[in-house]
Short mmCIF file of C-alpha atoms and ligand atoms in Angstrom, two decimals:
data_model
loop_
_atom_site.label_atom_id
_atom_site.label_comp_id
_atom_site.label_asym_id
_atom_site.label_seq_id
_atom_site.Cartn_x
_atom_site.Cartn_y
_atom_site.Cartn_z
CA MET V 1 163.89 -18.08 280.18
CA GLN V 2 160.62 -16.53 281.00
CA THR V 3 158.87 -17.91 278.07
CA ASP V 4 161.58 -21.68 279.08
CA ARG V 5 160.04 -21.21 282.06
CA ASP V 6 156.46 -20.65 281.63
CA HIS V 7 155.28 -22.58 278.47
CA ILE V 8 158.19 -24.95 277.60
CA TRP V 9 157.89 -28.61 279.17
CA HIS V 10 161.34 -30.51 279.37
CA PRO V 11 161.89 -34.23 279.57
CA PHE V 12 162.05 -36.17 282.66
CA THR V 13 161.79 -32.93 284.42
CA SER V 14 159.83 -31.66 287.49
CA LEU V 15 157.74 -28.41 285.86
CA VAL V 16 158.55 -27.44 289.89
CA GLY V 17 161.61 -25.19 290.30
CA MET V 18 163.41 -26.08 287.45
CA SER V 19 165.60 -23.82 285.79
CA PRO V 20 167.13 -25.13 282.28
CA ILE V 21 170.95 -23.63 281.59
CA PRO V 22 170.94 -21.40 278.09
CA VAL V 23 173.52 -23.21 275.14
CA GLU V 24 174.14 -21.24 272.70
CA SER V 25 177.48 -23.35 270.45
CA ALA V 26 178.74 -26.74 270.83
CA LYS V 27 181.94 -27.64 269.27
CA GLY V 28 183.55 -31.21 270.29
CA VAL V 29 183.18 -32.13 273.51
CA TYR V 30 182.52 -28.31 274.98
CA LEU V 31 179.03 -26.81 275.22
CA PHE V 32 179.20 -22.85 275.63
CA THR V 33 176.25 -20.60 277.63
CA PRO V 34 175.58 -17.45 277.25
CA ASP V 35 177.55 -15.97 279.59
CA GLY V 36 180.73 -17.06 279.35
CA ARG V 37 180.96 -21.05 280.78
CA LYS V 38 182.41 -23.73 279.15
CA ILE V 39 180.81 -26.48 280.23
CA ILE V 40 182.05 -30.24 279.10
CA ASP V 41 180.75 -33.12 278.09
CA ALA V 42 180.95 -36.19 279.76
CA VAL V 43 177.92 -37.79 279.05
CA SER V 44 178.03 -37.02 275.82
CA SER V 45 174.18 -35.17 275.45
CA TRP V 46 172.24 -38.20 276.94
CA TRP V 47 174.50 -40.70 275.41
CA VAL V 48 173.95 -39.39 271.47
CA ASN V 49 177.63 -37.71 270.54
CA ILE V 50 180.13 -39.78 269.28
CA HIS V 51 182.09 -37.87 267.57
CA GLY V 52 182.13 -34.54 269.63
CA HIS V 53 179.60 -31.31 269.07
CA SER V 54 179.10 -29.79 265.72
CA HIS V 55 181.06 -31.67 263.69
CA PRO V 56 182.08 -29.94 260.21
CA ARG V 57 181.67 -33.89 258.53
CA ILE V 58 178.09 -34.53 259.53
CA ALA V 59 177.26 -30.75 259.20
CA ASN V 60 178.85 -30.26 255.63
CA ALA V 61 177.07 -33.62 255.00
CA ILE V 62 173.26 -32.07 256.67
CA TYR V 63 173.82 -29.18 254.43
CA GLU V 64 173.84 -31.37 251.21
CA GLN V 65 171.54 -33.03 251.83
CA ALA V 66 168.79 -30.40 252.96
CA ASN V 67 170.47 -29.31 249.81
CA THR V 68 169.15 -32.06 246.92
CA LEU V 69 166.63 -34.51 249.21
CA GLU V 70 165.06 -33.00 252.24
CA HIS V 71 162.69 -35.61 253.11
CA VAL V 72 159.92 -37.86 250.66
CA ILE V 73 157.56 -40.24 252.36
CA PHE V 74 159.07 -43.97 252.78
CA ALA V 75 156.02 -45.65 252.14
CA GLY V 76 156.49 -46.32 248.26
CA PHE V 77 159.24 -44.29 247.81
CA THR V 78 162.77 -44.79 248.29
CA HIS V 79 166.18 -42.64 248.41
CA LYS V 80 169.87 -43.45 248.10
CA PRO V 81 170.46 -41.80 251.82
CA ALA V 82 168.74 -45.02 253.01
CA ILE V 83 170.14 -47.07 250.79
CA LYS V 84 173.41 -46.13 251.50
CA LEU V 85 172.62 -46.30 255.46
CA THR V 86 171.51 -49.33 254.47
CA GLN V 87 174.58 -51.01 253.02
CA ARG V 88 177.23 -49.54 256.02
CA LEU V 89 175.10 -51.13 258.84
CA LEU V 90 174.51 -54.48 257.33
CA SER V 91 178.14 -54.07 256.31
CA VAL V 92 178.64 -54.43 260.17
CA LEU V 93 175.96 -55.17 261.95
CA PRO V 94 175.51 -59.83 263.12
CA GLU V 95 175.81 -61.58 260.12
CA ASN V 96 172.12 -62.97 259.92
CA GLN V 97 170.96 -59.62 260.25
CA LYS V 98 168.59 -59.13 256.18
CA ARG V 99 166.29 -56.43 256.73
CA ILE V 100 166.39 -52.51 257.89
CA PHE V 101 162.78 -50.70 259.40
CA PHE V 102 163.41 -46.89 260.15
CA SER V 103 161.94 -44.87 263.16
CA ASP V 104 162.95 -41.73 264.73
CA ASN V 105 164.58 -42.85 268.20
CA GLY V 106 165.03 -45.63 270.87
CA SER V 107 162.08 -46.19 272.03
CA THR V 108 160.38 -46.10 268.66
CA ALA V 109 163.00 -48.88 267.24
CA VAL V 110 162.89 -50.52 270.46
CA GLU V 111 158.57 -50.26 269.81
CA VAL V 112 158.99 -51.77 266.03
CA ALA V 113 161.53 -54.31 267.28
CA LEU V 114 158.49 -55.36 270.32
CA LYS V 115 155.67 -55.50 267.17
CA MET V 116 157.41 -57.25 264.49
CA ALA V 117 158.14 -60.20 266.88
CA MET V 118 154.41 -60.56 267.97
CA GLN V 119 153.75 -60.38 264.12
CA PHE V 120 156.05 -62.89 263.78
CA TRP V 121 154.32 -65.15 266.07
CA PHE V 122 150.78 -63.69 264.49
CA ASN V 123 151.93 -64.65 260.40
CA LYS V 124 153.05 -68.27 261.90
CA GLN V 125 149.22 -68.55 262.81
CA LYS V 126 151.01 -69.81 266.03
CA PRO V 127 150.57 -67.16 268.58
CA ARG V 128 152.21 -66.60 271.52
CA LYS V 129 151.28 -63.87 274.60
CA LYS V 130 154.82 -63.95 276.69
CA VAL V 131 157.51 -61.27 276.21
CA ILE V 132 160.43 -62.10 279.31
CA ALA V 133 162.54 -58.22 279.56
CA LEU V 134 165.81 -58.47 282.75
CA GLU V 135 165.69 -57.07 286.04
CA GLY V 136 166.16 -53.11 285.80
CA ALA V 137 165.31 -52.41 282.47
CA TYR V 138 164.66 -49.96 280.74
CA HIS V 139 164.10 -49.71 277.05
CA GLY V 140 162.06 -46.14 276.33
CA ASP V 141 158.96 -44.61 276.96
CA THR V 142 156.95 -45.60 274.72
CA PHE V 143 153.97 -48.23 275.55
CA GLY V 144 155.88 -51.40 274.34
CA SER V 145 158.85 -49.89 275.59
CA MET V 146 157.60 -49.00 278.78
CA SER V 147 156.14 -52.30 279.62
CA VAL V 148 159.16 -54.59 278.79
CA GLY V 149 161.48 -51.77 281.51
CA GLU V 150 161.16 -52.19 285.36
CA ARG V 151 157.93 -50.99 286.66
CA GLY V 152 159.28 -48.51 289.27
CA ASP V 153 157.78 -44.90 289.80
CA PHE V 154 158.46 -43.83 286.75
CA THR V 155 156.27 -45.64 284.66
CA ARG V 156 153.62 -46.59 287.75
CA PRO V 157 150.12 -44.24 286.55
CA PHE V 158 150.60 -46.58 283.52
CA HIS V 159 151.02 -49.81 285.15
CA PRO V 160 146.80 -50.49 284.30
CA PHE V 161 147.74 -49.79 280.61
CA LEU V 162 151.24 -52.13 280.34
CA PHE V 163 151.22 -55.77 278.75
CA GLU V 164 152.11 -58.59 281.28
CA VAL V 165 155.85 -59.40 281.74
CA GLU V 166 158.06 -61.78 283.64
CA TYR V 167 160.79 -60.33 284.77
CA ILE V 168 164.71 -62.74 285.18
CA PRO V 169 167.30 -61.02 286.90
CA VAL V 170 170.38 -60.01 285.22
CA PRO V 171 172.79 -62.66 285.29
CA ASP V 172 176.08 -62.88 287.48
CA ALA V 173 178.78 -66.01 288.70
CA GLU V 174 176.34 -66.22 291.41
CA ASN V 175 173.38 -66.48 290.46
CA ILE V 176 173.05 -67.51 286.52
CA ASP V 177 172.14 -71.52 287.97
CA ALA V 178 168.96 -70.27 288.60
CA VAL V 179 168.71 -67.50 286.30
CA ALA V 180 168.83 -70.32 283.56
CA THR V 181 166.52 -72.38 285.20
CA ARG V 182 163.71 -69.85 285.52
CA LEU V 183 164.60 -68.61 281.79
CA THR V 184 163.58 -72.57 280.65
CA GLU V 185 160.73 -73.08 282.82
CA LEU V 186 159.33 -70.15 281.62
CA VAL V 187 159.53 -70.93 278.02
CA SER V 188 159.13 -74.31 278.28
CA THR V 189 155.40 -73.13 277.39
CA ASN V 190 155.90 -72.48 273.99
CA GLU V 191 154.16 -69.26 275.28
CA VAL V 192 157.02 -66.88 274.82
CA ALA V 193 157.26 -64.69 271.94
CA ALA V 194 160.48 -63.12 272.88
CA PHE V 195 162.93 -62.16 274.67
CA ILE V 196 164.72 -58.63 274.99
CA PHE V 197 167.69 -56.96 276.46
CA GLU V 198 170.00 -54.61 276.89
CA PRO V 199 174.00 -56.52 275.57
CA LEU V 200 176.46 -55.96 277.89
CA VAL V 201 175.32 -53.07 280.04
CA GLN V 202 171.69 -51.52 281.26
CA ALA V 203 172.08 -47.93 280.99
CA ALA V 204 169.27 -46.01 282.66
CA ALA V 205 169.81 -49.45 285.20
CA GLY V 206 172.66 -47.55 286.58
CA MET V 207 175.08 -48.49 284.01
CA VAL V 208 174.86 -52.06 285.46
CA MET V 209 176.99 -54.24 283.42
CA TYR V 210 177.10 -58.23 282.83
CA PRO V 211 179.41 -60.68 281.55
CA ALA V 212 178.40 -61.42 277.33
CA GLU V 213 179.25 -65.28 278.51
CA TYR V 214 176.24 -65.58 280.59
CA LEU V 215 174.68 -63.70 278.53
CA ASP V 216 175.07 -66.32 276.15
CA THR V 217 173.86 -69.23 278.46
CA LEU V 218 170.95 -67.45 278.47
CA LEU V 219 170.24 -66.70 274.69
CA ARG V 220 170.98 -70.46 273.93
CA VAL V 221 167.69 -71.61 275.79
CA ALA V 222 165.25 -68.91 275.04
CA LYS V 223 166.82 -69.46 271.16
CA ASP V 224 166.73 -73.89 272.05
CA HIS V 225 162.47 -72.51 272.23
CA GLY V 226 162.45 -70.52 269.51
CA VAL V 227 161.47 -67.45 271.01
CA ILE V 228 162.35 -63.80 269.44
CA CYS V 229 165.54 -62.72 270.66
CA ILE V 230 165.75 -58.82 270.63
CA ALA V 231 169.39 -57.13 271.09
CA ASP V 232 168.46 -53.39 272.55
CA GLU V 233 171.60 -51.97 271.20
CA VAL V 234 169.76 -48.49 271.57
CA PHE V 235 172.55 -47.66 274.06
CA THR V 236 175.34 -49.91 273.39
CA GLY V 237 175.67 -49.75 269.85
CA PHE V 238 178.35 -47.48 268.24
CA GLY V 239 181.09 -48.04 269.77
CA ARG V 240 180.19 -47.93 273.75
CA THR V 241 181.05 -51.07 274.81
CA GLY V 242 184.88 -50.96 272.80
CA THR V 243 183.30 -53.29 270.25
CA LEU V 244 180.93 -51.55 266.98
CA PHE V 245 177.80 -53.70 268.08
CA ALA V 246 177.73 -54.85 272.21
CA THR V 247 176.68 -58.50 270.25
CA GLN V 248 179.71 -58.75 268.19
CA GLN V 249 181.55 -60.02 271.95
CA LEU V 250 178.66 -62.73 271.82
CA SER V 251 178.46 -66.51 270.57
CA VAL V 252 174.52 -66.42 269.30
CA LEU V 253 173.10 -63.80 267.35
CA PRO V 254 169.92 -62.30 267.82
CA ASP V 255 167.28 -62.09 265.53
CA ILE V 256 165.78 -58.39 266.31
CA MET V 257 168.31 -55.87 266.92
CA ALA V 258 166.93 -51.88 267.90
CA LEU V 259 169.05 -48.87 267.10
CA SER V 260 169.62 -45.71 267.67
CA LYS V 261 171.25 -42.97 270.13
CA GLY V 262 175.53 -42.68 268.78
CA ILE V 263 173.42 -43.35 264.75
CA THR V 264 173.46 -40.06 264.25
CA GLY V 265 176.59 -38.89 265.82
CA GLY V 266 173.68 -36.77 267.99
CA THR V 267 173.07 -34.80 265.02
CA LEU V 268 169.38 -35.68 264.27
CA PRO V 269 166.88 -37.72 265.65
CA LEU V 270 167.06 -41.30 264.25
CA GLY V 271 166.28 -45.45 264.94
CA VAL V 272 166.47 -48.29 262.95
CA THR V 273 165.17 -51.35 264.43
CA THR V 274 166.91 -54.51 261.60
CA CYS V 275 165.64 -58.45 261.83
CA SER V 276 166.91 -61.56 260.67
CA GLU V 277 165.80 -63.23 257.61
CA LYS V 278 164.22 -66.38 259.49
CA ILE V 279 161.73 -62.37 260.80
CA GLU V 280 161.71 -61.33 257.29
CA ASP V 281 160.69 -64.61 256.13
CA ALA V 282 157.21 -64.55 258.02
CA PHE V 283 156.44 -61.09 256.48
CA MET V 284 157.03 -62.48 253.37
CA SER V 285 153.15 -62.90 252.01
CA SER V 286 150.55 -61.26 249.87
CA GLU V 287 148.48 -61.75 252.49
CA ARG V 288 147.62 -58.75 253.89
CA SER V 289 147.25 -59.24 257.57
CA HIS V 290 150.85 -60.22 257.38
CA THR V 291 151.86 -57.22 256.08
CA PHE V 292 153.71 -54.61 259.08
CA TYR V 293 151.50 -51.43 259.53
CA HIS V 294 153.66 -49.48 261.21
CA GLY V 295 155.31 -46.10 259.61
CA HIS V 296 156.40 -42.72 260.28
CA SER V 297 155.38 -39.71 259.39
CA TYR V 298 159.60 -39.20 259.65
CA THR V 299 160.51 -41.95 258.37
CA ALA V 300 163.97 -42.48 256.83
CA ASN V 301 164.55 -38.72 256.80
CA PRO V 302 167.04 -38.07 254.06
CA ILE V 303 168.79 -36.20 255.96
CA ALA V 304 168.86 -37.75 259.23
CA CYS V 305 170.40 -40.57 256.91
CA ALA V 306 173.12 -38.52 255.23
CA ALA V 307 174.16 -37.87 259.12
CA ALA V 308 173.86 -41.07 260.16
CA CYS V 309 176.40 -42.34 257.22
CA GLU V 310 179.48 -39.40 257.47
CA SER V 311 178.93 -40.51 261.13
CA PHE V 312 179.72 -44.02 259.92
CA ASP V 313 182.32 -43.61 258.21
CA LEU V 314 184.11 -41.21 261.14
CA LEU V 315 183.35 -44.13 263.44
CA MET V 316 184.90 -46.91 260.67
CA ALA V 317 187.82 -44.65 260.31
CA PHE V 318 191.56 -45.11 261.97
CA GLU V 319 191.84 -43.03 264.29
CA CYS V 320 188.13 -43.40 265.62
CA ARG V 321 188.40 -46.94 266.54
CA GLU V 322 191.63 -46.63 268.47
CA ALA V 323 190.39 -43.34 270.17
CA ILE V 324 188.03 -45.54 271.60
CA GLU V 325 190.29 -47.88 272.83
CA GLN V 326 192.28 -45.52 274.19
CA ILE V 327 189.04 -43.88 276.33
CA GLY V 328 189.05 -47.36 276.64
CA ILE V 329 191.73 -48.20 278.70
CA GLN V 330 192.41 -45.54 279.95
CA GLN V 331 188.75 -45.77 281.59
CA GLN V 332 189.26 -49.12 283.07
CA LYS V 333 192.53 -47.73 284.78
CA PHE V 334 190.86 -45.30 286.14
CA ALA V 335 188.35 -47.74 287.95
CA GLU V 336 190.80 -49.34 288.83
CA GLN V 337 192.62 -46.50 290.78
CA ILE V 338 189.45 -45.40 292.16
CA SER V 339 187.88 -48.53 293.44
CA ASN V 340 189.88 -49.36 297.01
CA HIS V 341 188.66 -45.78 298.18
CA PRO V 342 186.53 -46.06 300.99
CA MET V 343 183.42 -43.98 299.71
CA ILE V 344 183.46 -46.75 296.38
CA ARG V 345 180.80 -49.86 296.35
CA ASP V 346 181.15 -50.83 292.94
CA ALA V 347 183.92 -49.42 289.46
CA ARG V 348 183.12 -50.79 286.99
CA ALA V 349 184.33 -49.66 283.10
CA CYS V 350 183.09 -51.26 279.54
CA GLY V 351 184.38 -50.11 276.41
CA THR V 352 184.33 -46.50 277.11
CA ILE V 353 181.65 -46.45 279.84
CA LEU V 354 182.64 -45.65 283.41
CA ALA V 355 180.33 -45.86 286.38
CA LEU V 356 181.52 -45.79 290.43
CA GLU V 357 179.19 -46.76 292.45
CA LEU V 358 179.51 -44.38 295.47
CA GLU V 359 178.34 -46.01 299.06
CA THR V 360 175.77 -44.44 301.05
CA SER V 361 173.46 -44.66 303.84
CA GLY V 362 170.82 -45.82 300.85
CA ARG V 363 170.65 -48.51 298.98
CA THR V 364 171.63 -48.09 295.17
CA SER V 365 168.83 -46.48 293.34
CA TYR V 366 167.76 -43.32 290.54
CA PHE V 367 166.66 -41.56 293.76
CA ASN V 368 168.92 -41.82 295.89
CA GLN V 369 169.21 -38.32 297.30
CA LEU V 370 173.36 -37.87 296.53
CA ARG V 371 172.49 -37.39 293.01
CA ASN V 372 171.31 -33.55 293.01
CA THR V 373 174.97 -33.16 294.81
CA ILE V 374 176.53 -34.46 292.59
CA TYR V 375 174.77 -32.92 290.58
CA ASN V 376 175.51 -29.70 290.87
CA TYR V 377 179.21 -30.15 292.35
CA PHE V 378 180.17 -30.87 289.62
CA LEU V 379 177.97 -28.38 286.93
CA GLU V 380 179.64 -25.48 289.64
CA ARG V 381 182.98 -26.87 287.84
CA ASP V 382 182.06 -26.70 284.54
CA ILE V 383 181.98 -31.08 284.41
CA LEU V 384 177.95 -32.16 282.92
CA LEU V 385 177.43 -35.28 284.27
CA ARG V 386 174.03 -36.81 285.05
CA PRO V 387 174.70 -39.20 287.50
CA LEU V 388 171.42 -42.33 288.01
CA GLY V 389 170.87 -41.98 291.65
CA ASN V 390 174.48 -42.66 292.98
CA VAL V 391 175.99 -44.00 290.14
CA ILE V 392 177.93 -41.14 288.50
CA TYR V 393 179.06 -42.15 285.68
CA THR V 394 181.57 -41.27 282.15
CA LEU V 395 181.03 -41.80 278.57
CA PRO V 396 182.16 -38.74 276.38
CA PRO V 397 182.43 -38.50 273.24
CA TYR V 398 185.52 -40.02 271.19
CA VAL V 399 186.95 -36.99 270.29
CA ILE V 400 187.57 -36.41 274.15
CA THR V 401 191.86 -36.23 274.59
CA SER V 402 193.48 -37.94 277.26
CA ALA V 403 194.32 -34.88 279.67
CA GLU V 404 189.99 -34.31 279.24
CA LEU V 405 189.42 -37.15 280.41
CA ASP V 406 191.95 -37.55 282.85
CA SER V 407 190.89 -34.17 284.30
CA VAL V 408 187.36 -35.22 284.52
CA HIS V 409 188.44 -38.07 286.45
CA ARG V 410 190.68 -35.82 288.76
CA ALA V 411 187.43 -33.72 289.26
CA ILE V 412 185.68 -36.79 290.18
CA GLN V 413 188.85 -37.81 293.06
CA GLY V 414 188.17 -34.31 294.18
CA PHE V 415 184.45 -35.24 294.80
CA LEU V 416 185.15 -38.49 296.61
CA GLU V 417 187.53 -36.06 299.35
CA PHE V 418 184.36 -33.58 299.76
CA LEU V 419 182.16 -36.21 300.40
CA GLN V 420 185.05 -38.31 302.69
CA THR V 421 185.09 -34.67 304.78
CA GLY V 422 182.96 -32.32 303.35
CA ASP V 423 179.32 -31.22 303.16
CA GLY V 424 177.95 -34.22 300.85
CA ALA V 425 178.02 -36.37 303.24
CA THR V 426 175.25 -35.67 304.88
CA GLU V 427 172.92 -34.73 301.97
CA GLU V 428 172.24 -38.57 301.26
CA THR V 429 169.18 -41.29 302.24
C1 LIG D 501 168.82 -49.25 275.77
C2 LIG D 501 167.87 -47.94 275.16
N1 LIG D 501 166.40 -48.14 274.88
C3 LIG D 501 165.96 -47.21 274.53
C4 LIG D 501 166.09 -46.33 274.88
C5 LIG D 501 164.88 -44.97 274.96
O1 LIG D 501 165.67 -44.01 273.27
P1 LIG D 501 165.17 -42.50 273.08
O2 LIG D 501 165.70 -42.65 274.48
O3 LIG D 501 166.06 -41.97 272.38
O4 LIG D 501 163.81 -42.72 272.98
C6 LIG D 501 166.94 -45.90 275.59
C7 LIG D 501 167.36 -44.43 276.10
O5 LIG D 501 168.27 -44.47 277.01
C8 LIG D 501 167.83 -46.57 275.90
O6 LIG D 501 169.41 -46.61 277.36
#
């Protein structure tokens, strides 16, 4: 632990006062610590672990692949795990998706998506320079993905280095006409290269949910003006919103999609960017400057692809699809049941995701002080929740039992009582 304290830099964590909890092993929905704690992972370890920890089938697929072909340069070479994964993904992705580009994580999947869209216009010799994103968006931490995300305290040191982006509000029943009008104004200049969005749920923004029909309205406007539509499904992909992909709930298909997180069941880092024939066509050229010069050392790592194939097969099995449905029903029921609690500002659910916005004197924000009270309260009770400010959310691995999920819901209910009557109420901003 001393080495950790003195030499390891943890993500999204201040170097002052950090004290990470050591985890020795994990199985199913539980994390086990060396001092005997059994912590329920109600957030799927940063939203990646969809089949539970240390799943024997994925572990075995990794072992077999590591003993066969652990890695090979993916420029000029190929291998079965990448081909099998491509076949599996194309069998379920929206029908217009045609080609797969591999990278290592969600940020790079988005980075690749943006670069593909920008080079599409370059190759067409019709340069377009503007990108449109939604307010509150989070698309990752590399420079391109940061540029299209909401600007705030996280990104402030880098603002001078980020490219310009036009933001439009997340559509809702009240503003949809105004947002569509604003988007029409922006795209009518024919300068807009791409529109990027997190379909149905803006995760890091605080699990902000918005209906497919409003997104369809915006996508129609964008498509009418030739704008490339990029669905960032890094978070929503692989069953999170109830369907395999959130875009399956849309009528208008995206041109490019970014995937990661759940793709390997939370075992190994892997990112995927997929594109339609229209995008691919702009790169079908022997002109050297039309080639997509992008790649990573671990592009399409065979072990990660093998893990993803096994995770995909588990996801497609009847039991898993049923589990996703049952979790969805249970989360929705709890959201409805708790929505009138005086400490709840808003309760919402989408697929396997439950989000509860807590009543505080401060505004809803990542930096709301209630965050630490919530985090510590649940950890003391061996429940891992990682609230986004005053938004508590749960999105468990799909192997969670209904009794286990119920115990998390009951703990949340207990916390609300604690807030109403106890010390928690005084700690907010
Ligand atoms: C919608 C979305 N896009 C991209 C990312 C970045 O993914 P990664 O953390 O793997 O770089 C995230 C991460 O939370 C995300 O939620």
